[in-house]
C-alpha cells in the first residue's frame, strides 16, 4: 500500500513538473513586441544557387518561417528503366529516393546554414520553422521512417532551438509562438505533418493523437487577433484530384477525415483571423475555402526558395507549364488582375510575405507571393473584419461562396479530368500520325522497290 501511495505521489509530481514545463514553453515562446512583417518559404536545395535571399532581406521581415524541405537531405537516384536496379516503370524494383546518413545530413545542414544570404537574414530576423519530407529524411515518408528521431535533433539544431527546449523531447517538431500586445497579437502554429502521418490513401491520421490534443489546447486557449497555421503540405487545394493520373501531390485532401477535423476544430474554437501558409509543391498560389468555417479560410502557398516546376524544363517550354497550370481546374484558387500569369500560379522560385497594418481601421492583411526580385506575383488584401464569423452573410452576398465552396472532387468528370483527357487525346493523335507516317514510308519504299524491279 505504501509503495502504491508513493508511486501515485511520484506520478502526480511528474504531472505537475510537466505542467510547469509546458507553462515555461508557452512563456518562452511569447513575445510582447508587435509583429507586422513576416516572410516564409520552403523547398530550398542547399547545393543550388539562392539569390532570392536578397529579396527576402529587402522585405525586412521580423520573422522568417521555414515550411519544410529546408534542405534536401535524402538522396535522389537517377531514372533507370532497365538494368539490375530499376527506379521507374512497371518493373521497378529499387526506390528512387534513399535516406542519407546522419553525417551526410549534418553536412547538408551546415551547407544551408553557411549560405551568406541566409546567414544575413538570421542576423536581422527571428527564424522559426517545421519540416517536410526531404528534411524529415525521405521523400513522401510518414511515421514509418526509422530515422525520424535523430533527424528531429538535426532540424532543431539547424533552427538553433535551445538544448533544454521541450521541443527536443516531444515526438514531433510542432510548436506555437505568440507575439505582440493584446489587441495587436498574433499566434503562429507550426504543424508536423510527417512524424505521426499514416500512409497516403489510408485516410488515417496526419497529426497523431498527441499533436491533435496539443492543437486543440492551442486553438481553444486565449485567442489572438491573428492566427497563422503553418503546414508543410497544402491544406485547402486538392490539385491531385484534377491532375490524376498524370501527377500526384501530397496535401491534406488525401486525408479527408483529418482535414474535416481540422476545419471543425477551428470552427469550434470560435477563433477569427485564422489562415494557413504552406509549401511543398514547387509553385506559388493562394487558395480559399468559404464553407469550412463561418468566414473564408485562405492558404498561401510559397514553394520554393530554389525548387520550381519551371526549373525542371528548358526555358522554351515554360509556356507549356503555364498553359497546363491555366488548363488545370481549381475551384479554390484565388484569381485576380494582380496575378503575373493568367492561371495565378507562379512556377519559378518564390517566397511568401504577410504584412499587417495594425494602425488601419479595420486592420488590413496583405498576403503575397513574391518572385526572386521581391515583386508580388499573386496576392490578396483582406481586412481582419472579413476573417470573422459575423461577416459570413456578406461573403455569400458577394457571390464568392458558390465558387470557393465546390471541392475539386465534386466537379463533373469531364471538367475534373480535362487535362488528362487532353493529354491522352494528344498522345493518341501523335500515335496515329506516327503510324500513318510509318505506313506511308513503307508504301513509298515498296513502290520504289517494285519500280526498280520492273526497270
Tab-separated table of C-alpha atoms in Angstrom, residues 10-328:
chain	number	residue	atom	x	y	z
A	10	UNK	CA	5.538	10.319	-7.847
A	11	UNK	CA	3.174	10.292	-10.803
A	12	UNK	CA	1.484	13.464	-9.540
A	13	UNK	CA	4.890	15.111	-9.183
A	14	UNK	CA	5.704	14.179	-12.771
A	15	UNK	CA	2.392	15.615	-13.988
A	16	UNK	CA	2.984	18.851	-12.073
A	17	UNK	CA	6.529	19.142	-13.402
A	18	UNK	CA	5.319	18.516	-16.955
A	19	UNK	CA	2.718	21.212	-16.494
A	20	UNK	CA	5.376	23.602	-15.241
A	21	UNK	CA	7.495	22.769	-18.270
A	22	UNK	CA	4.534	23.388	-20.576
A	23	UNK	CA	3.929	26.769	-18.951
A	24	UNK	CA	7.616	27.563	-19.340
A	25	UNK	CA	7.478	26.643	-23.031
A	26	UNK	CA	4.494	28.893	-23.653
A	27	UNK	CA	6.163	31.711	-21.770
A	28	UNK	CA	9.434	31.352	-23.673
A	29	UNK	CA	7.549	31.431	-26.983
A	30	UNK	CA	5.575	34.560	-26.074
A	31	UNK	CA	6.976	37.921	-27.182
A	32	UNK	CA	5.465	41.315	-26.409
A	33	UNK	CA	6.875	43.112	-29.453
A	34	UNK	CA	4.309	43.905	-32.148
A	35	UNK	CA	4.895	41.948	-35.372
A	36	UNK	CA	3.724	43.373	-38.694
A	37	UNK	CA	6.074	41.833	-41.309
A	38	UNK	CA	6.608	38.097	-41.803
A	39	UNK	CA	8.253	36.171	-44.646
A	40	UNK	CA	8.114	32.443	-45.272
A	41	UNK	CA	9.393	29.856	-47.709
A	42	UNK	CA	10.123	26.206	-48.388
A	43	UNK	CA	11.894	23.801	-50.731
A	44	UNK	CA	15.485	25.015	-50.583
A	45	UNK	CA	18.193	22.839	-52.094
A	46	UNK	CA	21.337	23.591	-50.124
A	47	UNK	CA	23.522	22.867	-53.166
A	48	UNK	CA	21.685	25.225	-55.542
A	49	UNK	CA	22.232	28.976	-56.024
A	50	UNK	CA	19.993	31.016	-53.691
A	51	UNK	CA	19.824	34.598	-54.981
A	52	UNK	CA	16.324	35.011	-53.537
A	53	UNK	CA	17.691	35.805	-50.057
A	54	UNK	CA	18.499	39.349	-51.181
A	55	UNK	CA	14.808	39.999	-51.873
A	56	UNK	CA	13.767	38.381	-48.579
A	57	UNK	CA	16.202	40.597	-46.676
A	58	UNK	CA	14.992	43.696	-48.537
A	59	UNK	CA	11.453	42.937	-47.353
A	60	UNK	CA	12.746	43.435	-43.766
A	61	UNK	CA	10.778	40.627	-42.108
A	62	UNK	CA	10.727	40.480	-38.345
A	63	UNK	CA	10.160	36.723	-38.596
A	64	UNK	CA	11.047	34.182	-41.269
A	65	UNK	CA	9.193	30.847	-41.239
A	66	UNK	CA	10.557	27.654	-42.787
A	67	UNK	CA	7.696	25.433	-44.023
A	68	UNK	CA	9.721	22.336	-44.833
A	69	UNK	CA	12.208	20.895	-47.298
A	70	UNK	CA	14.605	23.343	-45.676
A	71	UNK	CA	17.305	21.085	-47.085
A	72	UNK	CA	17.140	18.141	-49.459
A	73	UNK	CA	18.539	15.549	-47.131
A	74	UNK	CA	17.622	12.363	-48.949
A	75	UNK	CA	19.469	11.032	-51.976
A	76	UNK	CA	17.671	11.052	-55.342
A	77	UNK	CA	18.831	8.277	-57.614
A	78	UNK	CA	18.665	8.618	-61.412
A	79	UNK	CA	15.790	7.351	-63.523
A	80	UNK	CA	16.542	3.779	-64.597
A	81	UNK	CA	14.093	1.903	-66.764
A	82	UNK	CA	16.410	-1.027	-67.452
A	83	UNK	CA	19.271	-2.769	-65.656
A	84	UNK	CA	19.690	-4.583	-62.361
A	85	UNK	CA	18.174	-1.741	-60.269
A	86	UNK	CA	15.174	-0.109	-61.942
A	87	UNK	CA	13.823	3.020	-60.260
A	88	UNK	CA	10.860	3.659	-62.579
A	89	UNK	CA	8.472	1.730	-64.784
A	90	UNK	CA	6.073	-1.161	-64.216
A	91	UNK	CA	9.003	-3.422	-63.312
A	92	UNK	CA	10.540	-1.021	-60.778
A	93	UNK	CA	12.483	-2.953	-58.126
A	94	UNK	CA	14.501	-0.208	-56.363
A	95	UNK	CA	13.480	3.021	-54.581
A	96	UNK	CA	14.088	6.333	-56.337
A	97	UNK	CA	14.957	8.019	-53.017
A	98	UNK	CA	17.111	6.669	-50.189
A	99	UNK	CA	17.922	8.304	-46.833
A	100	UNK	CA	21.258	9.922	-46.057
A	101	UNK	CA	23.428	9.047	-43.081
A	102	UNK	CA	23.493	11.280	-40.014
A	103	UNK	CA	26.872	12.661	-41.092
A	104	UNK	CA	25.562	13.471	-44.582
A	105	UNK	CA	22.501	15.231	-43.142
A	106	UNK	CA	24.685	17.289	-40.815
A	107	UNK	CA	26.902	18.336	-43.718
A	108	UNK	CA	23.872	19.418	-45.761
A	109	UNK	CA	22.526	21.486	-42.882
A	110	UNK	CA	25.938	23.131	-42.428
A	111	UNK	CA	25.967	23.984	-46.117
A	112	UNK	CA	22.488	25.538	-45.885
A	113	UNK	CA	23.286	27.471	-42.723
A	114	UNK	CA	26.517	28.906	-44.123
A	115	UNK	CA	24.869	30.453	-47.177
A	116	UNK	CA	25.799	34.165	-46.964
A	117	UNK	CA	22.294	35.401	-47.808
A	118	UNK	CA	20.613	33.144	-45.272
A	119	UNK	CA	23.229	33.999	-42.642
A	120	UNK	CA	22.483	37.705	-43.139
A	121	UNK	CA	18.742	37.064	-42.806
A	122	UNK	CA	19.329	35.308	-39.480
A	123	UNK	CA	21.189	38.341	-38.168
A	124	UNK	CA	18.162	40.599	-38.679
A	125	UNK	CA	15.144	38.280	-38.308
A	126	UNK	CA	13.923	35.588	-35.978
A	127	UNK	CA	13.859	32.242	-37.798
A	128	UNK	CA	11.398	29.501	-36.848
A	129	UNK	CA	10.155	26.505	-38.775
A	130	UNK	CA	8.896	22.985	-39.268
A	131	UNK	CA	9.867	20.247	-41.734
A	132	UNK	CA	8.520	18.349	-44.726
A	133	UNK	CA	9.598	15.065	-46.276
A	134	UNK	CA	13.065	15.840	-47.675
A	135	UNK	CA	14.434	17.299	-44.424
A	136	UNK	CA	12.450	14.717	-42.466
A	137	UNK	CA	14.757	12.358	-44.298
A	138	UNK	CA	12.915	10.604	-47.127
A	139	UNK	CA	10.599	11.592	-49.971
A	140	UNK	CA	6.896	11.227	-49.073
A	141	UNK	CA	7.752	9.466	-45.785
A	142	UNK	CA	5.483	9.280	-42.746
A	143	UNK	CA	5.515	7.715	-39.304
A	144	UNK	CA	7.197	4.546	-40.563
A	145	UNK	CA	10.508	6.325	-41.240
A	146	UNK	CA	13.124	4.873	-38.909
A	147	UNK	CA	15.486	7.873	-38.768
A	148	UNK	CA	12.968	10.461	-37.607
A	149	UNK	CA	14.269	10.767	-34.036
A	150	UNK	CA	17.840	11.647	-34.979
A	151	UNK	CA	16.654	13.866	-37.848
A	152	UNK	CA	14.418	15.793	-35.444
A	153	UNK	CA	17.537	16.678	-33.441
A	154	UNK	CA	19.330	17.796	-36.618
A	155	UNK	CA	16.457	20.062	-37.693
A	156	UNK	CA	16.219	21.674	-34.270
A	157	UNK	CA	19.987	22.223	-34.285
A	158	UNK	CA	19.604	23.964	-37.663
A	159	UNK	CA	16.869	26.189	-36.195
A	160	UNK	CA	19.046	26.943	-33.121
A	161	UNK	CA	16.437	25.509	-30.780
A	162	UNK	CA	17.740	25.733	-27.186
A	163	UNK	CA	19.187	22.494	-25.888
A	164	UNK	CA	16.798	22.481	-22.923
A	165	UNK	CA	13.719	23.110	-25.093
A	166	UNK	CA	10.870	20.634	-24.504
A	167	UNK	CA	10.533	20.598	-28.294
A	168	UNK	CA	13.606	18.369	-28.265
A	169	UNK	CA	11.852	15.867	-26.017
A	170	UNK	CA	8.461	15.587	-27.713
A	171	UNK	CA	7.565	13.227	-30.575
A	172	UNK	CA	7.489	15.695	-33.479
A	173	UNK	CA	8.594	19.251	-34.229
A	174	UNK	CA	5.237	21.061	-33.871
A	175	UNK	CA	5.386	24.368	-31.994
A	176	UNK	CA	3.455	27.531	-31.155
A	177	UNK	CA	4.618	31.150	-30.819
A	178	UNK	CA	2.801	34.278	-29.667
A	179	UNK	CA	3.776	37.854	-30.438
A	180	UNK	CA	2.502	41.329	-29.644
A	181	UNK	CA	0.383	43.123	-27.062
A	182	UNK	CA	-3.299	42.376	-26.511
A	183	UNK	CA	-5.450	43.505	-29.423
A	184	UNK	CA	-2.447	43.514	-31.747
A	185	UNK	CA	-1.262	40.000	-31.037
A	186	UNK	CA	-0.746	37.054	-33.334
A	187	UNK	CA	-0.091	33.372	-32.884
A	188	UNK	CA	1.970	31.205	-35.239
A	189	UNK	CA	1.163	27.498	-35.001
A	190	UNK	CA	3.553	25.178	-36.848
A	191	UNK	CA	2.302	21.668	-37.527
A	192	UNK	CA	4.307	18.478	-38.026
A	193	UNK	CA	2.722	16.587	-40.935
A	194	UNK	CA	5.338	13.804	-41.012
A	195	UNK	CA	6.187	12.303	-37.639
A	196	UNK	CA	2.780	10.692	-36.979
A	197	UNK	CA	1.350	10.528	-40.506
A	198	UNK	CA	-0.254	7.284	-41.685
A	199	UNK	CA	0.311	6.049	-45.265
A	200	UNK	CA	-1.265	8.126	-48.036
A	201	UNK	CA	-4.557	6.562	-49.093
A	202	UNK	CA	-5.309	5.113	-45.661
A	203	UNK	CA	-7.459	8.119	-44.648
A	204	UNK	CA	-5.774	7.688	-41.275
A	205	UNK	CA	-4.117	10.433	-39.267
A	206	UNK	CA	-1.710	13.187	-40.221
A	207	UNK	CA	-1.043	14.713	-36.809
A	208	UNK	CA	-1.424	11.793	-34.410
A	209	UNK	CA	-3.276	11.833	-31.075
A	210	UNK	CA	-0.718	13.795	-29.059
A	211	UNK	CA	-0.422	16.571	-31.642
A	212	UNK	CA	-4.194	16.792	-32.050
A	213	UNK	CA	-4.584	17.222	-28.279
A	214	UNK	CA	-1.907	19.916	-28.283
A	215	UNK	CA	-3.505	21.716	-31.242
A	216	UNK	CA	-6.913	21.704	-29.573
A	217	UNK	CA	-5.401	23.302	-26.465
A	218	UNK	CA	-3.706	25.950	-28.577
A	219	UNK	CA	-6.791	26.866	-30.616
A	220	UNK	CA	-9.183	26.790	-27.676
A	221	UNK	CA	-6.810	28.752	-25.474
A	222	UNK	CA	-6.730	32.559	-25.210
A	223	UNK	CA	-7.493	33.912	-28.681
A	224	UNK	CA	-5.205	36.276	-30.588
A	225	UNK	CA	-6.207	38.844	-33.198
A	226	UNK	CA	-4.449	36.834	-35.941
A	227	UNK	CA	-3.650	33.113	-36.038
A	228	UNK	CA	-1.314	31.724	-38.690
A	229	UNK	CA	-1.249	27.940	-39.066
A	230	UNK	CA	1.827	26.676	-40.908
A	231	UNK	CA	1.513	23.315	-42.660
A	232	UNK	CA	4.276	21.846	-44.815
A	233	UNK	CA	1.645	20.481	-47.237
A	234	UNK	CA	-1.316	22.334	-48.722
A	235	UNK	CA	-4.490	22.413	-46.640
A	236	UNK	CA	-7.096	23.900	-48.996
A	237	UNK	CA	-6.033	22.868	-52.501
A	238	UNK	CA	-6.537	19.356	-53.864
A	239	UNK	CA	-4.835	19.518	-57.252
A	240	UNK	CA	-4.216	15.771	-57.226
A	241	UNK	CA	-7.939	15.346	-57.815
A	242	UNK	CA	-7.635	17.215	-61.121
A	243	UNK	CA	-4.206	16.119	-62.391
A	244	UNK	CA	-4.589	12.414	-61.616
A	245	UNK	CA	-3.384	10.062	-63.088
A	246	UNK	CA	-0.678	12.250	-64.639
A	247	UNK	CA	0.697	13.658	-61.372
A	248	UNK	CA	0.160	13.343	-57.651
A	249	UNK	CA	0.830	15.917	-54.926
A	250	UNK	CA	0.617	15.458	-51.190
A	251	UNK	CA	-1.994	17.511	-49.364
A	252	UNK	CA	-4.488	17.347	-46.514
A	253	UNK	CA	-7.113	16.392	-49.110
A	254	UNK	CA	-5.583	12.890	-49.220
A	255	UNK	CA	-6.833	12.570	-45.635
A	256	UNK	CA	-10.379	13.981	-45.861
A	257	UNK	CA	-11.355	12.969	-42.319
A	258	UNK	CA	-8.317	14.755	-40.919
A	259	UNK	CA	-8.991	17.887	-42.939
A	260	UNK	CA	-12.637	17.938	-41.839
A	261	UNK	CA	-11.457	17.512	-38.243
A	262	UNK	CA	-9.089	20.468	-38.646
A	263	UNK	CA	-11.841	22.680	-40.060
A	264	UNK	CA	-14.249	21.621	-37.312
A	265	UNK	CA	-11.671	22.372	-34.628
A	266	UNK	CA	-11.192	25.896	-35.985
A	267	UNK	CA	-14.960	26.390	-36.156
A	268	UNK	CA	-15.499	25.049	-32.622
A	269	UNK	CA	-12.731	27.268	-31.261
A	270	UNK	CA	-14.749	30.356	-32.362
A	271	UNK	CA	-11.496	31.974	-33.448
A	272	UNK	CA	-11.437	34.630	-36.092
A	273	UNK	CA	-8.445	35.778	-38.082
A	274	UNK	CA	-7.181	32.269	-38.904
A	275	UNK	CA	-5.397	31.453	-42.169
A	276	UNK	CA	-2.865	28.899	-43.439
A	277	UNK	CA	0.563	29.075	-45.021
A	278	UNK	CA	2.086	26.066	-46.800
A	279	UNK	CA	4.818	24.854	-49.158
A	280	UNK	CA	5.886	21.575	-50.824
A	281	UNK	CA	4.520	21.818	-54.381
A	282	UNK	CA	7.264	23.862	-56.140
A	283	UNK	CA	4.951	26.690	-57.170
A	284	UNK	CA	3.180	29.581	-55.507
A	285	UNK	CA	-0.574	30.190	-55.312
A	286	UNK	CA	-3.303	31.407	-52.975
A	287	UNK	CA	-6.415	29.330	-52.333
A	288	UNK	CA	-9.522	29.879	-50.234
A	289	UNK	CA	-12.411	27.801	-48.915
A	290	UNK	CA	-15.615	29.514	-47.833
A	291	UNK	CA	-17.544	26.534	-46.480
A	292	UNK	CA	-15.241	25.242	-43.750
A	293	UNK	CA	-15.953	27.850	-41.074
A	294	UNK	CA	-18.108	30.983	-40.985
A	295	UNK	CA	-15.551	33.096	-42.846
A	296	UNK	CA	-13.093	32.478	-45.719
A	297	UNK	CA	-10.088	30.307	-44.923
A	298	UNK	CA	-7.050	31.270	-47.009
A	299	UNK	CA	-4.000	29.110	-47.730
A	300	UNK	CA	-0.959	30.994	-49.046
A	301	UNK	CA	1.424	28.515	-50.683
A	302	UNK	CA	5.042	29.500	-51.324
A	303	UNK	CA	7.367	26.941	-52.899
A	304	UNK	CA	10.189	27.110	-53.352
A	305	UNK	CA	13.313	29.050	-52.480
A	306	UNK	CA	15.246	27.129	-55.155
A	307	UNK	CA	12.936	24.371	-56.430
A	308	UNK	CA	10.258	25.187	-59.008
A	309	UNK	CA	8.162	23.429	-61.642
A	310	UNK	CA	9.512	25.647	-64.408
A	311	UNK	CA	13.060	24.994	-63.264
A	312	UNK	CA	12.944	21.361	-64.387
A	313	UNK	CA	12.191	22.165	-68.037
A	314	UNK	CA	14.115	24.246	-70.619
A	315	UNK	CA	13.095	27.932	-70.824
A	316	UNK	CA	11.459	27.479	-74.225
A	317	UNK	CA	8.975	25.055	-72.580
A	318	UNK	CA	7.947	27.393	-69.753
A	319	UNK	CA	4.901	28.435	-71.773
A	320	UNK	CA	3.748	24.815	-71.737
A	321	UNK	CA	3.978	24.637	-67.927
A	322	UNK	CA	1.934	27.840	-67.683
A	323	UNK	CA	-0.637	26.507	-70.140
A	324	UNK	CA	-1.036	23.321	-68.071
A	325	UNK	CA	-1.451	25.434	-64.916
A	326	UNK	CA	-4.135	27.512	-66.633
A	327	UNK	CA	-5.939	24.449	-68.021
A	328	UNK	CA	-5.972	22.531	-64.731
